[in-house]
mmCIF file of C-alpha atoms and ligand atoms in Angstrom:
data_model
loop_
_atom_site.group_PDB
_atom_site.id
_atom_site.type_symbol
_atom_site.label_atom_id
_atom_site.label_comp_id
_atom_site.label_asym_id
_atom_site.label_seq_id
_atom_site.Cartn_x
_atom_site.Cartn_y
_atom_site.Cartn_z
ATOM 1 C CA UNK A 22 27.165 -62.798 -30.543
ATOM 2 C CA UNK A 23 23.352 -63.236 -29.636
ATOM 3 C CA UNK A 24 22.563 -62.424 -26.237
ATOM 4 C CA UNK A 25 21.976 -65.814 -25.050
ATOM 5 C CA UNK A 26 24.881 -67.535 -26.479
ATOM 6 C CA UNK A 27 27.087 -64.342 -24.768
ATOM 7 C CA UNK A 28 25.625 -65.441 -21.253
ATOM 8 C CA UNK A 29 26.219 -68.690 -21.885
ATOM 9 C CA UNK A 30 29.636 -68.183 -22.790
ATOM 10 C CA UNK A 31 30.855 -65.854 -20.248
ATOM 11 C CA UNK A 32 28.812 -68.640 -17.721
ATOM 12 C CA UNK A 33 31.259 -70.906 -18.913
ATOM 13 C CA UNK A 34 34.637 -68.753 -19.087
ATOM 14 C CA UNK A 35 33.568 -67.888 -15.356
ATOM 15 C CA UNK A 36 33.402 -71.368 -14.445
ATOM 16 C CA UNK A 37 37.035 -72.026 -15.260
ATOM 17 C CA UNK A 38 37.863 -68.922 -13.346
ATOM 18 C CA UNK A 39 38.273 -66.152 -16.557
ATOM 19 C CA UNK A 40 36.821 -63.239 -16.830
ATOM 20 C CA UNK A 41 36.175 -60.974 -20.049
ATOM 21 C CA UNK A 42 38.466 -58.039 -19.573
ATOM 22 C CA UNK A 43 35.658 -55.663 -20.931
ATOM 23 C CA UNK A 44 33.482 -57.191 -17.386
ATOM 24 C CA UNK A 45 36.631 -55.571 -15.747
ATOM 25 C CA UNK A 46 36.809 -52.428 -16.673
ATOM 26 C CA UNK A 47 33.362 -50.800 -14.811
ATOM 27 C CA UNK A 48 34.780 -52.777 -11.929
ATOM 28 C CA UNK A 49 38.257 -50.704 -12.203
ATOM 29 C CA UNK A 50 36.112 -47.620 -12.837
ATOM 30 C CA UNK A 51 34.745 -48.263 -9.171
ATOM 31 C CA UNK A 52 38.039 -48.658 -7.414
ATOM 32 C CA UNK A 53 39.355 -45.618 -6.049
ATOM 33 C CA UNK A 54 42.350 -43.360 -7.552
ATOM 34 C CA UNK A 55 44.058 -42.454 -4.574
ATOM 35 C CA UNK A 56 44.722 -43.472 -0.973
ATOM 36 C CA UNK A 57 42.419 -44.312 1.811
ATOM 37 C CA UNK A 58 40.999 -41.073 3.240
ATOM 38 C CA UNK A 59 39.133 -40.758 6.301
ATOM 39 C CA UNK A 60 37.240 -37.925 7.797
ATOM 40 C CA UNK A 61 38.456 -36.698 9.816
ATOM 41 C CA UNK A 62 41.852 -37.856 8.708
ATOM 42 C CA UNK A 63 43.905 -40.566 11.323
ATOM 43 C CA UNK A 64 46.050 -39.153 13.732
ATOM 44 C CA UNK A 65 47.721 -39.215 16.951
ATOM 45 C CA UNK A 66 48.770 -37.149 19.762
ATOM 46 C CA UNK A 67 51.312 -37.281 21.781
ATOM 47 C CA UNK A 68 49.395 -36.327 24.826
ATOM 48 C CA UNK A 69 47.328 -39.162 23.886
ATOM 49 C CA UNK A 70 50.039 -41.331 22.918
ATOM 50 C CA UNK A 71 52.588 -40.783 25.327
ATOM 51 C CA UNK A 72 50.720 -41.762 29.021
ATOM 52 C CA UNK A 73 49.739 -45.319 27.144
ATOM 53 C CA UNK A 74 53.463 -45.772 26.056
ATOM 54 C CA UNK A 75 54.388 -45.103 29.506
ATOM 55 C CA UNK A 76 51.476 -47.174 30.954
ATOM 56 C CA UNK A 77 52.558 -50.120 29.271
ATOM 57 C CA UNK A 78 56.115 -49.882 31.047
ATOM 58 C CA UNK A 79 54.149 -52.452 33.251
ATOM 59 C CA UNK A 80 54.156 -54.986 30.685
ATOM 60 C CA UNK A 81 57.410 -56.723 30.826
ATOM 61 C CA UNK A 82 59.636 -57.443 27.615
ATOM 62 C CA UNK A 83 60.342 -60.861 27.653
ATOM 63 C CA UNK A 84 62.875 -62.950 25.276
ATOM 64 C CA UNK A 85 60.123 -65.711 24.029
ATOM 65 C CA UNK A 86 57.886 -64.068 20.704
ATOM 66 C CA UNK A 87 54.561 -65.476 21.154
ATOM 67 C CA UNK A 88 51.117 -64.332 19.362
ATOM 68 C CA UNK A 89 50.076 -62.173 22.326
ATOM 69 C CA UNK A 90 51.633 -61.305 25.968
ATOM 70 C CA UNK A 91 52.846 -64.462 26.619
ATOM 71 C CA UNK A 92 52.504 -67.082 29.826
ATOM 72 C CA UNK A 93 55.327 -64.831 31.849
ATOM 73 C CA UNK A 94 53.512 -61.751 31.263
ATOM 74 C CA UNK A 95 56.306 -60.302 28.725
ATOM 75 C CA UNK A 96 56.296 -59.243 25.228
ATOM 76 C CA UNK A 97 59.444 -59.369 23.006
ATOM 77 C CA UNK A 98 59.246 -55.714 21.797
ATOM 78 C CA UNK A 99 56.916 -53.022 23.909
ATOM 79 C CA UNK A 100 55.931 -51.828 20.608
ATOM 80 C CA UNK A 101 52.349 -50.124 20.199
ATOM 81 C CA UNK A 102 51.310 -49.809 16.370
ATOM 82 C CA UNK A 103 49.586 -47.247 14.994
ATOM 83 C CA UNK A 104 46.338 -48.835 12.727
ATOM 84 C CA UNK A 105 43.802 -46.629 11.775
ATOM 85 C CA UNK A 106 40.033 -47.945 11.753
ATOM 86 C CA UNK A 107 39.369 -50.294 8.536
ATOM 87 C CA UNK A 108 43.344 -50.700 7.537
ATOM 88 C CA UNK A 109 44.994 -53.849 6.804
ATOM 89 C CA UNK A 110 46.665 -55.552 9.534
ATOM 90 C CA UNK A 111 49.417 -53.843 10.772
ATOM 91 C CA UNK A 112 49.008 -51.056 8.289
ATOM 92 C CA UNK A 113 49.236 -47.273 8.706
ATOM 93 C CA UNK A 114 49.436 -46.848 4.743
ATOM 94 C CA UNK A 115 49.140 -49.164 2.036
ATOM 95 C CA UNK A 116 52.767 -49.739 2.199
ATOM 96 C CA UNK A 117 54.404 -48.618 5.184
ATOM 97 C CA UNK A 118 53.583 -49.394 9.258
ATOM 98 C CA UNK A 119 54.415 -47.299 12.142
ATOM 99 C CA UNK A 120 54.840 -47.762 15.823
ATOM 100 C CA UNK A 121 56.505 -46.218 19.203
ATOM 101 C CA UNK A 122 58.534 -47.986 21.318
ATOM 102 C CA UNK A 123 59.319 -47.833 25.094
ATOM 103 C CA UNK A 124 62.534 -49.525 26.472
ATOM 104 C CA UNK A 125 63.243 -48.968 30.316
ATOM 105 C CA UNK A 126 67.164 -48.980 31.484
ATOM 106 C CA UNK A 127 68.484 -52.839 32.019
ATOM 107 C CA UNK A 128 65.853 -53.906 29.647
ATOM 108 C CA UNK A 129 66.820 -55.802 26.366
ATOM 109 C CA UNK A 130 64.903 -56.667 23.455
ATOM 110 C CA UNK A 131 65.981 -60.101 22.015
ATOM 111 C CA UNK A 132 67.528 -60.444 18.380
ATOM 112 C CA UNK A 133 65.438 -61.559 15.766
ATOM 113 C CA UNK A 134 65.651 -60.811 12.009
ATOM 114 C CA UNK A 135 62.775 -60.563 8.918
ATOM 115 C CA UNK A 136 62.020 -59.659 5.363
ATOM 116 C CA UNK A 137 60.847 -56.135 6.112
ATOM 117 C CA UNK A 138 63.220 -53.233 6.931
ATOM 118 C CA UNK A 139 63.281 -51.291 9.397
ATOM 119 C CA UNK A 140 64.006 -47.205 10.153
ATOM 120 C CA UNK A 141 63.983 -45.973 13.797
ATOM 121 C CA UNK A 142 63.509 -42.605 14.654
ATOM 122 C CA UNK A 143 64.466 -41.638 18.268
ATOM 123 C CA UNK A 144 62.126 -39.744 20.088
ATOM 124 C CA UNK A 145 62.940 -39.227 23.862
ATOM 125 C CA UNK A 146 65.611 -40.408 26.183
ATOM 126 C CA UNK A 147 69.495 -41.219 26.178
ATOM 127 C CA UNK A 148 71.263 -44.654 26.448
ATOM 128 C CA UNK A 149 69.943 -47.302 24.457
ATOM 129 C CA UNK A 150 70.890 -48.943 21.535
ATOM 130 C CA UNK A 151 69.715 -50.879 18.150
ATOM 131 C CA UNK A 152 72.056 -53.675 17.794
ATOM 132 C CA UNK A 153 72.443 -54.025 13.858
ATOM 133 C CA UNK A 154 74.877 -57.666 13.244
ATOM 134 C CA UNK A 155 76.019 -57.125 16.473
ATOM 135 C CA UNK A 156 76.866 -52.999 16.359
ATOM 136 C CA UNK A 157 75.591 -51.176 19.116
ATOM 137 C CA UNK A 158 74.297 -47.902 17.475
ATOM 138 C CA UNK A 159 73.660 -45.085 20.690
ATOM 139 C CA UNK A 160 70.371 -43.371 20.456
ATOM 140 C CA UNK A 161 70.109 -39.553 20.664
ATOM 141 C CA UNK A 162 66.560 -37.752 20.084
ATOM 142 C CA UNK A 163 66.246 -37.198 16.600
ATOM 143 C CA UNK A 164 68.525 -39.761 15.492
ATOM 144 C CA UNK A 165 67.681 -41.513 12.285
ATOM 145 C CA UNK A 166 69.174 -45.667 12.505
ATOM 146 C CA UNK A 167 68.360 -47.968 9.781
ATOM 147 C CA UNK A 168 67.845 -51.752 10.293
ATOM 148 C CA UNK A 169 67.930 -53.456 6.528
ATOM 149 C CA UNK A 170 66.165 -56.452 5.852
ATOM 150 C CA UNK A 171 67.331 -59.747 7.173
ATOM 151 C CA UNK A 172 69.235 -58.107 9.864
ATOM 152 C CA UNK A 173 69.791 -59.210 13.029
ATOM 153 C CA UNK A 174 68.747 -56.493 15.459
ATOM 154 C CA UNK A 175 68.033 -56.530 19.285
ATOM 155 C CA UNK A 176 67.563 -53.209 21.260
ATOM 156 C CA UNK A 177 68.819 -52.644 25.092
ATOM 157 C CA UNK A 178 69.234 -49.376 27.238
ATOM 158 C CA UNK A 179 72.213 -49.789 29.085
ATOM 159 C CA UNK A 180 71.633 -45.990 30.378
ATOM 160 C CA UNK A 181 69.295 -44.073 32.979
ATOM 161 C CA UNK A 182 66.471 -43.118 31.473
ATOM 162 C CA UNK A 183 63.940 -45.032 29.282
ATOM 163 C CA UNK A 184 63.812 -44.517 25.626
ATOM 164 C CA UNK A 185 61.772 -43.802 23.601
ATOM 165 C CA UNK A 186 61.213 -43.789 19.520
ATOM 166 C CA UNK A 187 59.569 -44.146 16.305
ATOM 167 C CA UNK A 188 59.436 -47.188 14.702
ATOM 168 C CA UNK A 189 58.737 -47.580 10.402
ATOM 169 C CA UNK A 190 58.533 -50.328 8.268
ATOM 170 C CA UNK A 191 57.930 -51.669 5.310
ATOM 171 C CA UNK A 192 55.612 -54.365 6.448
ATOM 172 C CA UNK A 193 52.113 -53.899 4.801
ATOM 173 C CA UNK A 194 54.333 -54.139 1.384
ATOM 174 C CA UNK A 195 56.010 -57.321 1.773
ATOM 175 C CA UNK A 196 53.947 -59.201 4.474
ATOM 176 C CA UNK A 197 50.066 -57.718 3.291
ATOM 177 C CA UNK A 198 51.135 -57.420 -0.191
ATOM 178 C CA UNK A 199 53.519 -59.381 -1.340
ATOM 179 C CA UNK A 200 53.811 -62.032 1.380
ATOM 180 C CA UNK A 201 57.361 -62.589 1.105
ATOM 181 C CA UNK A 202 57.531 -62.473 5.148
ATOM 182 C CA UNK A 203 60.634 -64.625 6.692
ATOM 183 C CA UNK A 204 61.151 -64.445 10.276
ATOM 184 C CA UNK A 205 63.470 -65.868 12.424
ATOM 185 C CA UNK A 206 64.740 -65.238 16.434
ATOM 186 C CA UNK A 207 67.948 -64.804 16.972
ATOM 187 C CA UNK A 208 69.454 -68.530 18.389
ATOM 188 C CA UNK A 209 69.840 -68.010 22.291
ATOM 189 C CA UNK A 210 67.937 -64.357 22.262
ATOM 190 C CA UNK A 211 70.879 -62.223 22.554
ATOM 191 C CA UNK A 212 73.251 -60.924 19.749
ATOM 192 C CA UNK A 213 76.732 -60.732 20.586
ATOM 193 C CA UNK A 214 78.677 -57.517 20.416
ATOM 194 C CA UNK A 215 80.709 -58.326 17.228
ATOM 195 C CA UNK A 216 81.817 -54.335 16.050
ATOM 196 C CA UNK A 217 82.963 -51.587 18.149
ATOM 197 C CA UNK A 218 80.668 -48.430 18.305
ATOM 198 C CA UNK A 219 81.171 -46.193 15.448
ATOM 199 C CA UNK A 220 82.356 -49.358 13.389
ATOM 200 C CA UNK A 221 80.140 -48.358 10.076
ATOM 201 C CA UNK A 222 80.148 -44.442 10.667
ATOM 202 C CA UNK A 223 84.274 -45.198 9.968
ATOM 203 C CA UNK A 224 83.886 -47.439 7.254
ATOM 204 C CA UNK A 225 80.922 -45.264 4.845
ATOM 205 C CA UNK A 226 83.266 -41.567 6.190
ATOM 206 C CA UNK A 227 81.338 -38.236 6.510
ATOM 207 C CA UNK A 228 79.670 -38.455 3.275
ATOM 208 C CA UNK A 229 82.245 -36.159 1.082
ATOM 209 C CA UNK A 230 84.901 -38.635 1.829
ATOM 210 C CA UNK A 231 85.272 -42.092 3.117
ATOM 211 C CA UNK A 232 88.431 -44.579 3.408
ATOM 212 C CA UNK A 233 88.559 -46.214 -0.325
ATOM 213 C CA UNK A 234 87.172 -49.762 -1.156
ATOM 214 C CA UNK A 235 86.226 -50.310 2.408
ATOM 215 C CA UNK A 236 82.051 -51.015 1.614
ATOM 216 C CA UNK A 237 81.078 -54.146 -0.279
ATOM 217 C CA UNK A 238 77.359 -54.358 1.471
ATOM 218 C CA UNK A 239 74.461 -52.625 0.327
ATOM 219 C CA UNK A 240 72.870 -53.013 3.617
ATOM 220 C CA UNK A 241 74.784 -51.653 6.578
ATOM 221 C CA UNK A 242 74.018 -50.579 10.246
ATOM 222 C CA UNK A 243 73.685 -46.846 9.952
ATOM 223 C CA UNK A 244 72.779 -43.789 12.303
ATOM 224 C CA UNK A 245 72.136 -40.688 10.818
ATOM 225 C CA UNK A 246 72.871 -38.734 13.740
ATOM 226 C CA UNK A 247 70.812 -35.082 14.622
ATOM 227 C CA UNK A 248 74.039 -33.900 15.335
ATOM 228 C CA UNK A 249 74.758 -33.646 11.886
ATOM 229 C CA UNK A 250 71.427 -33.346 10.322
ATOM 230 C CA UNK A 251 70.652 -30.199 11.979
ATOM 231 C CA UNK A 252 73.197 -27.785 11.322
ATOM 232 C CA UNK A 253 72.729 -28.681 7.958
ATOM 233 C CA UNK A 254 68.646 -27.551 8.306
ATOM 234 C CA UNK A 255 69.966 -24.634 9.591
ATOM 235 C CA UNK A 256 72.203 -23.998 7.187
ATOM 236 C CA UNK A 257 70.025 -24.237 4.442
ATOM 237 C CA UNK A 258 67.255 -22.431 5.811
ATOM 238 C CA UNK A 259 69.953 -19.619 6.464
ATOM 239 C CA UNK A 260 70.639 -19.767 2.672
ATOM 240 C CA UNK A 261 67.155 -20.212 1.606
ATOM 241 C CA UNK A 262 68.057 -21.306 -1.765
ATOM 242 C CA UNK A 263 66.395 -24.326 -1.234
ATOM 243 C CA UNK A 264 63.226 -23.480 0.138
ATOM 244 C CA UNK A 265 60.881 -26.055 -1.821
ATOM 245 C CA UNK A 266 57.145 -24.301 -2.216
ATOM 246 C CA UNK A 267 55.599 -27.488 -1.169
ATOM 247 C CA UNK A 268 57.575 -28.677 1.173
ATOM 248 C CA UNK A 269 60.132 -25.892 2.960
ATOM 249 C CA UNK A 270 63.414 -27.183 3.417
ATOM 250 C CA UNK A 271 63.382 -30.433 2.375
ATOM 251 C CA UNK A 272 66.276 -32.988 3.196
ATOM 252 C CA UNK A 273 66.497 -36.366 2.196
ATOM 253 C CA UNK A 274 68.313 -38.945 4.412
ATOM 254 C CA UNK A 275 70.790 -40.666 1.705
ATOM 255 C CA UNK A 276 71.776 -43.938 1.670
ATOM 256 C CA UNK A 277 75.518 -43.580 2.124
ATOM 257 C CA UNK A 278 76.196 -47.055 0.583
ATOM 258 C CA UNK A 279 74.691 -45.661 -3.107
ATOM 259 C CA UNK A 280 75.670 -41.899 -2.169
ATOM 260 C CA UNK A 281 72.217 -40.821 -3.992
ATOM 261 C CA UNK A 282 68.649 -41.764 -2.271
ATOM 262 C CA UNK A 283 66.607 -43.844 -1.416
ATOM 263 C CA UNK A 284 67.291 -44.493 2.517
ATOM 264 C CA UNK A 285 66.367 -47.997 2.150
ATOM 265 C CA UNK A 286 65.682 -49.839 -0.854
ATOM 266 C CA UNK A 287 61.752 -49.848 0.240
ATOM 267 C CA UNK A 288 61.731 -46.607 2.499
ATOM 268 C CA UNK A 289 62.911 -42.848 1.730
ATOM 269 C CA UNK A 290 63.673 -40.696 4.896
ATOM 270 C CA UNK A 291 63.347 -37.129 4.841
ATOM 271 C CA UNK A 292 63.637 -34.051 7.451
ATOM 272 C CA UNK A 293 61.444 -31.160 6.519
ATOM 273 C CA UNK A 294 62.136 -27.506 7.803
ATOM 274 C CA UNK A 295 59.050 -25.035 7.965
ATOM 275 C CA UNK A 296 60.089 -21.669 8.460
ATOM 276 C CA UNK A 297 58.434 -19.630 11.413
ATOM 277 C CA UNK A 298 55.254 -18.535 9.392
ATOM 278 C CA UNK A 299 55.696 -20.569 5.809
ATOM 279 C CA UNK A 300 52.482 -21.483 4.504
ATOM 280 C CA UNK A 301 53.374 -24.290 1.661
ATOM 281 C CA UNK A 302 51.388 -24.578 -1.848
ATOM 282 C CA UNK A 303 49.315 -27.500 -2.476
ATOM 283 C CA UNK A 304 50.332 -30.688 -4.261
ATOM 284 C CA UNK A 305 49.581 -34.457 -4.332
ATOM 285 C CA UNK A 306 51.678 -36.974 -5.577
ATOM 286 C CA UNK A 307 51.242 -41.164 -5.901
ATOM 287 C CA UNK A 308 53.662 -41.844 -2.364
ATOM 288 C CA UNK A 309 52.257 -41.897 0.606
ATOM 289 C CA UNK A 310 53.686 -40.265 3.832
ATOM 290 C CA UNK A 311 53.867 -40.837 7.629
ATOM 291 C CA UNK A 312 54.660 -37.514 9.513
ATOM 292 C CA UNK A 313 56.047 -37.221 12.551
ATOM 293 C CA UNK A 314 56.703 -33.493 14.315
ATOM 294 C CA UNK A 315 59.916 -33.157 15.736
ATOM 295 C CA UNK A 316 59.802 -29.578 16.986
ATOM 296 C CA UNK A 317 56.867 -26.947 16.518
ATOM 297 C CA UNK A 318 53.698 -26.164 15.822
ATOM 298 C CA UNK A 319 51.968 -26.149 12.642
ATOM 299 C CA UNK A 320 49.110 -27.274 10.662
ATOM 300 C CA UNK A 321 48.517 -29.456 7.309
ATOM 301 C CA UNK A 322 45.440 -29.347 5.263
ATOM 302 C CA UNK A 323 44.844 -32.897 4.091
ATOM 303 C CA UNK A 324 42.234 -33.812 1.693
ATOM 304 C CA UNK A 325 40.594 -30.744 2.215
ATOM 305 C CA UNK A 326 40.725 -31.457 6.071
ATOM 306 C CA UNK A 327 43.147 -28.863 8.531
ATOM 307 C CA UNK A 328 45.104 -31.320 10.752
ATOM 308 C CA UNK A 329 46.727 -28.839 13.239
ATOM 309 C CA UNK A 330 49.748 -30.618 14.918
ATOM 310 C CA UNK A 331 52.542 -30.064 17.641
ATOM 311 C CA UNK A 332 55.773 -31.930 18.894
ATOM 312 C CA UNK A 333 55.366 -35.385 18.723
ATOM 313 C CA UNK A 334 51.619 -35.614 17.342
ATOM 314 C CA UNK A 335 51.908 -38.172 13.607
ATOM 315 C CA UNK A 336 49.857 -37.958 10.732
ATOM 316 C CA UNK A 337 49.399 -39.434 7.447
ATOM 317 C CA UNK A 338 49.132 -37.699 3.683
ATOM 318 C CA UNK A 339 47.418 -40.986 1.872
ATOM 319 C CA UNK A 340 48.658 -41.248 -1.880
ATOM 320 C CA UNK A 341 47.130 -38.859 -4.697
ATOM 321 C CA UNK A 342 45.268 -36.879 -1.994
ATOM 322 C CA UNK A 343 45.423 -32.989 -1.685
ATOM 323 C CA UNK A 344 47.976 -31.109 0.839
ATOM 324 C CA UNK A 345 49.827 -28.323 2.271
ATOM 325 C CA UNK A 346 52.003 -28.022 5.135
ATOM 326 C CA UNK A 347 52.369 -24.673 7.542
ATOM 327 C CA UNK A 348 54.765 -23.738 10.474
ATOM 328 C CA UNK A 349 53.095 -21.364 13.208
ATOM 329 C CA UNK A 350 53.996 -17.469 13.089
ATOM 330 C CA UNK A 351 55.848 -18.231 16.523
ATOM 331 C CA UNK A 352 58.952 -20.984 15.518
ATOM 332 C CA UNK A 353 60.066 -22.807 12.948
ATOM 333 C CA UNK A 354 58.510 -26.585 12.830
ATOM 334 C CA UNK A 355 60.473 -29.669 11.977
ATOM 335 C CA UNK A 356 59.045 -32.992 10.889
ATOM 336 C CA UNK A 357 60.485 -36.059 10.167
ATOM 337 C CA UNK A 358 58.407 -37.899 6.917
ATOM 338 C CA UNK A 359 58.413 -41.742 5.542
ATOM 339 C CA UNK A 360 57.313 -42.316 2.721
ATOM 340 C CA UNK A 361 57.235 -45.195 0.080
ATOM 341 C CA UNK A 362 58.655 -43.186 -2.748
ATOM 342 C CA UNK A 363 61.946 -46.032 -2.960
ATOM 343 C CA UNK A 364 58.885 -48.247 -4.115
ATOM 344 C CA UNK A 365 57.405 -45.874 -6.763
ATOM 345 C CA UNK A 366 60.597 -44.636 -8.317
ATOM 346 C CA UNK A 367 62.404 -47.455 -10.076
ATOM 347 C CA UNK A 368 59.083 -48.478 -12.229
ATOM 348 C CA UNK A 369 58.682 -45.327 -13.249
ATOM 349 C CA UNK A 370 55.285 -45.165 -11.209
ATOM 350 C CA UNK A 371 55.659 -41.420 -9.383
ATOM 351 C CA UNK A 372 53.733 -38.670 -10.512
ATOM 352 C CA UNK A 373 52.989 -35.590 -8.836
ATOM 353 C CA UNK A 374 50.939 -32.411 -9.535
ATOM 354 C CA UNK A 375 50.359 -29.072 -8.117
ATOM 355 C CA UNK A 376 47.208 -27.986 -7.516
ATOM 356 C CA UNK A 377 45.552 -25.415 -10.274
ATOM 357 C CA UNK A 378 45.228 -23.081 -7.979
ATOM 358 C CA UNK A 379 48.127 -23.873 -5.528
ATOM 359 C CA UNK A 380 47.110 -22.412 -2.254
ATOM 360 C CA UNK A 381 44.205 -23.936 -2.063
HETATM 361 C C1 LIG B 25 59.846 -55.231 14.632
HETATM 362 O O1 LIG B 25 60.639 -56.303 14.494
HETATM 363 C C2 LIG B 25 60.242 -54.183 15.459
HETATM 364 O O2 LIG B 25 62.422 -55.014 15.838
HETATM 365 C C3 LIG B 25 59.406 -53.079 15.595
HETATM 366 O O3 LIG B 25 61.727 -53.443 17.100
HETATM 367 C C4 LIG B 25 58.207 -53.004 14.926
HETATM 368 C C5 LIG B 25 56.581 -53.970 13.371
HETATM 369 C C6 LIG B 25 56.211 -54.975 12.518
HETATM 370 C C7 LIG B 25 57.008 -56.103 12.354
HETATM 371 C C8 LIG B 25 58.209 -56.212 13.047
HETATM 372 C C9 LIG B 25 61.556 -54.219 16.192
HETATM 373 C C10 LIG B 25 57.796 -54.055 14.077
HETATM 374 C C11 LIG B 25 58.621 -55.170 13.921
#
């Protein structure tokens, strides 16, 4: 085709809103092959964290959602978000958000359900509760509880301390990305107690055995309770058979409804050991990961960047980008990771790869 008559063509395809597909592709070639990266790479401390958590135990939760602290002073969940500078709204990583939240004793949350799911990882504190379709499940520290799309779920502390935890959702997927976002409060605020406690930890058993054709539901009110979760660390750290080279011990939170992974249908769970000393090779791979450090001391080389982190601090490993994980000589370090891997999986869309020269 002359030149002229080319311009004049693609002048008209653009006007009906087409594109030639060969205009595309030096567009693609600009957009980037991996995850957001910034230098230094986002991340928060706990000693920065914590004092604004407890800080905004002066802002009352109230049982009315409105777009900002609303005409009684309250908020429906004292939630603060973790966004780092330039991310979509509400967005840690492309796919996932992240939060902590602060409940005193008395307080309660009100009900409300939505389209993204929820995992809530207990940080501090003894005595409150996630109520999942009206089933109180009791928060220890380093209890894992799981709050599946489009269920009802309020939170209360009927204890003596305030609480305090993690929360992780899928969010940025289905509100930024695919903006499938229902949302709905609870009628009245407050969910009835309709289950006793324990009611689902009876009906899915201690995941060898359960009571037969007692689960129809795929998505169920469960706590994954540190009780259980770390004896079995320690037990296979002990053994040491599975000692992954990129990622120590590395134990995935099942979803006891499938009996095989993911945690949720949009979020995968894990609990990572690092032995006292364990320096881990270097891989990348197309999930992305929130981090949160339960115990330790450590440091992760991200992107090329060292992120050194302690108990409580969170950081993020962007997809496709660069890293390596290591526990201090003094203690073992424990981290709890979410990642989006339940979204990658099923189309076939994981890859991962070590680095050439893996300790890099
Ligand atoms: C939400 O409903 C909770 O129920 C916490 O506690 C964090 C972040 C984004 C959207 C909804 C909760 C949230 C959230």
């Amino acid at each position: 085709m002359a030149t002229a008559t080319l311009e004049s063509f693609l002048e008209r395809l653009h006007a009906i809103n087409m594109i030639g597909l060969w205009e595309l592709y030096p567009i693609y070639a600009q957009l980037p092959r991996h995850g957001r990266l910034e230098s230094p790479p986002p991340m928060w401390r706990w000693r920065d964290v914590h004092p604004l958590l407890l800080e905004s135990g002066d802002i009352a939760i109230d049982s009315r959602r409105d777009s900002t602290i609303n005409a009684r002073g309250g908020v429906e969940r004292r939630n603060l978000v973790m966004m780092p500078q330039g991310a979509p709204v509400g967005a840690a990583t492309v796919t996932m958000s992240c939060g902590v939240q602060y409940i005193k004793p008395g307080e309660t949350a009100p009900a409300h359900r939505h389209d993204p799911a929820a995992i809530r990882f207990i940080i501090e504190g003894s005595g409150a509760y996630t109520s999942v379709e009206g089933e109180k499940l009791y928060m220890e520290p380093g209890d894992l509880i799981l709050t599946p799309r489009w269920t009802w779920h309020e939170h209360g502390n009927d204890g003596h301390e305030p609480v305090i935890w993690m929360d992780g959702l899928d969010s940025p997927f289905v509100m930024n990305y695919l903006h499938a976002d229902f949302w709905e409060p609870y009628p009245g605020g407050y969910l009835p107690v309709s289950h006793p406690v324990g009611y689902t930890r009876r009906r899915v058993g201690a995941g060898l055995v359960r009571p037969v054709g007692k689960i129809r539901e795929r998505a169920l009110p469960i706590l994954y309770p540190w009780s259980e979760v770390y004896p079995e660390l320690l037990h296979q750290k002990e053994s040491g058979e599975n000692l992954d080279a990129f990622d120590g011990i590395n134990l995935e939170y099942v979803n006891p409804v499938t009996g095989a992974g993911p945690t949720l249908p949009t979020l995968s769970c894990r609990m990572q050991l690092l032995p006292a000393g364990f320096e881990s090779q270097c891989h990348r791979h197309t999930s992305s990961f929130i981090y949160r450090v339960f115990r330790g001391r450590g440091w992760s080389e991200v992107g090329g960047h060292r992120v050194e982190w302690e108990a409580g601090d969170c950081f993020l490993v962007p997809s496709w980008i660069w890293h390596r994980h290591a526990a201090s000589a003094g203690e073992d370090a424990i981290l709890f990771a979410m990642s989006d891997q339940a979204l990658l999986d099923p189309f076939d869309l994981y890859h991962e790869e070590a680095a050439p020269d893996s300790a890099s």
